[in-house]
CSV table of C-alpha atoms in Angstrom, one decimal:
chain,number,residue,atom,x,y,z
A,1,UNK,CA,195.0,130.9,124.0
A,2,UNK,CA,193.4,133.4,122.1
A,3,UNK,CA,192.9,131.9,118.9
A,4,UNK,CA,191.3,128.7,120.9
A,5,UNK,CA,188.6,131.9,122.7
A,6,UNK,CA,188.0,133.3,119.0
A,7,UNK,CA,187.8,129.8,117.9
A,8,UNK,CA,185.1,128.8,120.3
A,9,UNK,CA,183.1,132.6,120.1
A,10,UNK,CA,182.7,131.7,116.2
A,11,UNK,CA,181.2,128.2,116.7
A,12,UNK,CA,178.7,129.5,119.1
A,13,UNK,CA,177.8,131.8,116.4
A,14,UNK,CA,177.4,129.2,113.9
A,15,UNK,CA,175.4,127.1,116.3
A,16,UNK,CA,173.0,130.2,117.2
A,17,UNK,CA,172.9,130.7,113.1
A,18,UNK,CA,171.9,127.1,112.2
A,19,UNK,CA,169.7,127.3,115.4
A,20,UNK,CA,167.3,130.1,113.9
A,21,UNK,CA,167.7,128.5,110.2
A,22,UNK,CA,166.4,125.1,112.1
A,23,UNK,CA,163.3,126.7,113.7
A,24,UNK,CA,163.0,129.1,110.7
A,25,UNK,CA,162.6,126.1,108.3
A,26,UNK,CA,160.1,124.0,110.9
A,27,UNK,CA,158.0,126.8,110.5
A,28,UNK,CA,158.0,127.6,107.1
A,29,UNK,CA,156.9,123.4,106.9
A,30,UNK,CA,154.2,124.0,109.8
A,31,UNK,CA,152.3,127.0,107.7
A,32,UNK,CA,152.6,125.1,104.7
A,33,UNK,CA,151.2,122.3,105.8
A,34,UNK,CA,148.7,124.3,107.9
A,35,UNK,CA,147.9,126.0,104.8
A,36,UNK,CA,147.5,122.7,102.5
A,37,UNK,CA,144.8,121.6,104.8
A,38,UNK,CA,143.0,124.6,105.0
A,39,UNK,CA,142.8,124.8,101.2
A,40,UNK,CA,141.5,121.8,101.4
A,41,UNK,CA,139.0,121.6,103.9
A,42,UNK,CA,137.6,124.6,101.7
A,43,UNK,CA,137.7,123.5,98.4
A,44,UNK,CA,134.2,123.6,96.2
A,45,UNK,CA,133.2,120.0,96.1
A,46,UNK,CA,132.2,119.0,92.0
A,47,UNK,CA,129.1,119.3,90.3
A,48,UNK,CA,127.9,115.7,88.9
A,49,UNK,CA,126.2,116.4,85.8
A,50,UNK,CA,124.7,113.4,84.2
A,51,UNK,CA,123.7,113.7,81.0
A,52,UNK,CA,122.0,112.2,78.1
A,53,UNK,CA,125.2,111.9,76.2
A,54,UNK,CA,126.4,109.6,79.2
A,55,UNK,CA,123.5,107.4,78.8
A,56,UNK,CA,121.3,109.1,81.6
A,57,UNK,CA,118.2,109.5,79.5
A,58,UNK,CA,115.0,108.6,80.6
A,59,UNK,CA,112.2,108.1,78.4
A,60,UNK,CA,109.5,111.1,76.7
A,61,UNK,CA,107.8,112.6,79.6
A,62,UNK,CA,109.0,109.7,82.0
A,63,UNK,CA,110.7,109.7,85.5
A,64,UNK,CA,111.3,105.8,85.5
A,65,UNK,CA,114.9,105.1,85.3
A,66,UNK,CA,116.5,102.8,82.8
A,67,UNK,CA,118.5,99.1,84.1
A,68,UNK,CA,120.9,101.2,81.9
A,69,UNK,CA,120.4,105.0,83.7
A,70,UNK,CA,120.8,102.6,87.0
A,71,UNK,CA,124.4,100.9,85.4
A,72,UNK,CA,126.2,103.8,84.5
A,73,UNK,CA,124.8,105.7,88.0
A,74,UNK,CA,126.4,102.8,89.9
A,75,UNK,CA,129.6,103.4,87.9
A,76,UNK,CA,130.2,106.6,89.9
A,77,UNK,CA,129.4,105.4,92.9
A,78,UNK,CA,133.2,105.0,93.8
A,79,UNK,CA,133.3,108.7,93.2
A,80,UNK,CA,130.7,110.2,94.7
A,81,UNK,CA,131.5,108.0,98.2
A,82,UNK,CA,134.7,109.6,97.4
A,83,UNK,CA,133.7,113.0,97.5
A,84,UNK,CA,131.3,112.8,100.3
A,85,UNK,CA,134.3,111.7,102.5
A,86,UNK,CA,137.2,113.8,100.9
A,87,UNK,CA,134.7,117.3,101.5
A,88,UNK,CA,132.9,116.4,104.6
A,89,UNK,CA,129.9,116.2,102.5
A,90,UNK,CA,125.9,116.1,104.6
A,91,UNK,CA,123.5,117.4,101.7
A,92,UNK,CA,123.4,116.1,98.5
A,93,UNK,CA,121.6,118.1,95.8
A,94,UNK,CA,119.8,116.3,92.9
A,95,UNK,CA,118.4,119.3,90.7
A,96,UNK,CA,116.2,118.0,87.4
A,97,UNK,CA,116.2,119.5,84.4
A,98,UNK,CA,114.2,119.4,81.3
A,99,UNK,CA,113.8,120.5,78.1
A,100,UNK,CA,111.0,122.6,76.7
A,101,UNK,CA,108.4,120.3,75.2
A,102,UNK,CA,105.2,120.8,77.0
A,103,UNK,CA,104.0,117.6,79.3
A,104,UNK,CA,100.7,117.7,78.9
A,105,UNK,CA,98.6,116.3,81.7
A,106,UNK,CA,97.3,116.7,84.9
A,107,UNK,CA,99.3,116.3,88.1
A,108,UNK,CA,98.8,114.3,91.2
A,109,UNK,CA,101.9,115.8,93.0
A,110,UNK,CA,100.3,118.0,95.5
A,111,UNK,CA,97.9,115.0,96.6
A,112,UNK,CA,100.4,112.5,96.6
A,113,UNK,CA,103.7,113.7,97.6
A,114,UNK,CA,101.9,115.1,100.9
A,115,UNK,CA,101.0,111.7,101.7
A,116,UNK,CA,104.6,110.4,102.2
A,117,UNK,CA,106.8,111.9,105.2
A,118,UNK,CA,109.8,110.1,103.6
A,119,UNK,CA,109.0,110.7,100.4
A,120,UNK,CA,112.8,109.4,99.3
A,121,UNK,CA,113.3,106.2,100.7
A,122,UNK,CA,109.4,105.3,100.2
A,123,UNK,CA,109.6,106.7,96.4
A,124,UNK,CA,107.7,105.1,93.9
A,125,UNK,CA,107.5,106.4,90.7
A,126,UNK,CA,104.0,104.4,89.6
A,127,UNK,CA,102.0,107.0,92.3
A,128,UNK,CA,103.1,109.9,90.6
A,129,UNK,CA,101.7,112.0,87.5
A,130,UNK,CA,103.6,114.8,86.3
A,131,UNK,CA,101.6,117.7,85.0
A,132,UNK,CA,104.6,120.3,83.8
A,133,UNK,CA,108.4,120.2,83.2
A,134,UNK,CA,108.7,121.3,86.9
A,135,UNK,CA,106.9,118.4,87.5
A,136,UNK,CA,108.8,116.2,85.6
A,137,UNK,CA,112.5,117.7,87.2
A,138,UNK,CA,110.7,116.9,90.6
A,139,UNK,CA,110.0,113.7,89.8
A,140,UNK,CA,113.1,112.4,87.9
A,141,UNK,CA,114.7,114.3,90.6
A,142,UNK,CA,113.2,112.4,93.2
A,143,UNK,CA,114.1,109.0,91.3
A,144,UNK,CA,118.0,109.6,91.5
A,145,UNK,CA,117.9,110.5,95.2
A,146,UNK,CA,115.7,107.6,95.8
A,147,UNK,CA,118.3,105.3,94.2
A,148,UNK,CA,121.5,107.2,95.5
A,149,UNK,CA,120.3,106.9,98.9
A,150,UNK,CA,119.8,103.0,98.1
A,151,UNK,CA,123.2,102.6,96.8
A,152,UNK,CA,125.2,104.9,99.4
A,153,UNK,CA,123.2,103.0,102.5
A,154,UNK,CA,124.4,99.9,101.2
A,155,UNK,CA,127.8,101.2,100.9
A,156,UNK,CA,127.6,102.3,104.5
A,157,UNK,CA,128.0,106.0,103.8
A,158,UNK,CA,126.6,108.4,106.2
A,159,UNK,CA,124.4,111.1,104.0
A,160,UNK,CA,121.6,112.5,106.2
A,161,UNK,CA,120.3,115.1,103.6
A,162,UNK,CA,119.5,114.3,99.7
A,163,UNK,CA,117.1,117.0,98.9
A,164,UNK,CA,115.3,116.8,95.5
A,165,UNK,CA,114.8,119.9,93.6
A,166,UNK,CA,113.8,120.5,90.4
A,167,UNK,CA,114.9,123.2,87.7
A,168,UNK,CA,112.1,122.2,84.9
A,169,UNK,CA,113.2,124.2,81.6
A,170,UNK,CA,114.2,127.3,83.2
A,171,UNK,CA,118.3,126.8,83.7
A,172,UNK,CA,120.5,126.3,80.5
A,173,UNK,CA,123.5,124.2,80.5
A,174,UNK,CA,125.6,127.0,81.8
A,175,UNK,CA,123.3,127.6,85.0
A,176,UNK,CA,122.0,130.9,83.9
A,177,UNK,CA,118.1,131.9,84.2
A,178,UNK,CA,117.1,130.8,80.3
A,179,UNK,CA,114.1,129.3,80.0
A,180,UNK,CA,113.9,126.9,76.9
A,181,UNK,CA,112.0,127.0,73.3
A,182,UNK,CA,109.2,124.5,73.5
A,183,UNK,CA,110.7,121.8,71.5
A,184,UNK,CA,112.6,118.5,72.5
A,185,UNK,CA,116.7,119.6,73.2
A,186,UNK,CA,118.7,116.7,74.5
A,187,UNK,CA,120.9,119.4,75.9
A,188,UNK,CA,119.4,120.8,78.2
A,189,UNK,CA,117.6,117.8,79.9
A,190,UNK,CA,120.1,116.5,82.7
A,191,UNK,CA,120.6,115.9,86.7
A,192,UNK,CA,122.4,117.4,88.4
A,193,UNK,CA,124.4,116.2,91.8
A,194,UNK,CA,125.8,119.1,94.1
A,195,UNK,CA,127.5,118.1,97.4
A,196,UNK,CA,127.1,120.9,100.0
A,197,UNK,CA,128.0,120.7,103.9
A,198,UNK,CA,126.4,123.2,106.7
A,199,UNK,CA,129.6,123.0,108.5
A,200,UNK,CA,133.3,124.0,107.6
């Protein structure tokens, strides 16, 4: 009789032990998962960089983009739709940047570009003279944004915000303040494409 007491005292103990390992282990899953998505939901979306090497080159002085430019843009499509729903994406940046050969010229921007109140979606590049690299990142800026917007409305993605910006000669490949020699440098004329959101 008193073995079957001492019996029965042990397995409650077991059952207590395997109790706390039980809720010990369902919590250690719930943080980690808890965790996993909170990493995730603040992870640094990527940096799209398109450069000439890529085929992303536009012409001397020009903000008209290639059937080609256009191709390979519409290869990353898939990505970019990818990203904008993986990070909760609502702005997309598209910063243009140029090399140091002067444009000569005179510019039409502050006319025109005042005229449009949807400058994007109405952009076309035959209203538009640039008069400096700034210019000319503004512009070929402006292109890309015009023709993501296209794409990604035809894909049925929601983007409210692609701001154009423009960089002209004064960021080097790295991002740091370095304003270029005045000569043509395939290097350092590219786009760039940042994904931001305003919310967490």
């Amino acid at each position: 009789m008193a073995y079957s007491k001492r019996s029965q005292t042990e397995d409650s103990h077991w059952i207590g032990y395997t109790d706390i390992f039980a809720s010990s282990l369902l919590i250690l899953i719930l943080v980690t998962v808890v965790s996993a998505v909170n990493n995730a939901s603040n992870q640094k979306p990527p940096l799209i960089t398109l450069t000439e090497t890529q085929s992303f080159r536009f012409g001397t002085g020009s903000h008209n983009l290639s059937q080609q430019f256009k191709q390979e843009l519409e290869r990353k499509l898939d990505k970019i739709t990818e990203d904008i729903l993986k990070y909760n994406i609502d702005t997309i940046e598209v910063i243009g940047h140029t090399d140091g050969q002067p444009t000569p010229g005179g510019s039409n921007l502050d006319f025109e570009l005042i005229q449009n109140n949807d400058t994007i979606a109405s952009f076309n590049s035959t209203n538009f003279q640039a008069g400096s690299n700034m210019d000319l990142g503004l512009l070929r800026a402006l292109a890309v944004a015009s023709f993501l917007k296209e794409q990604l409305s035809s894909r049925s993605v929601d983007v409210p915000y692609i701001t154009p910006y423009s960089a002209g000669s004064l960021i080097d490949i790295d991002g740091g303040f370095n304003p270029a020699m005045n000569l043509s440098d395939s290097t350092r004329r590219r786009i760039e494409i940042r994904f931001t959101r305003s919310q967490s």
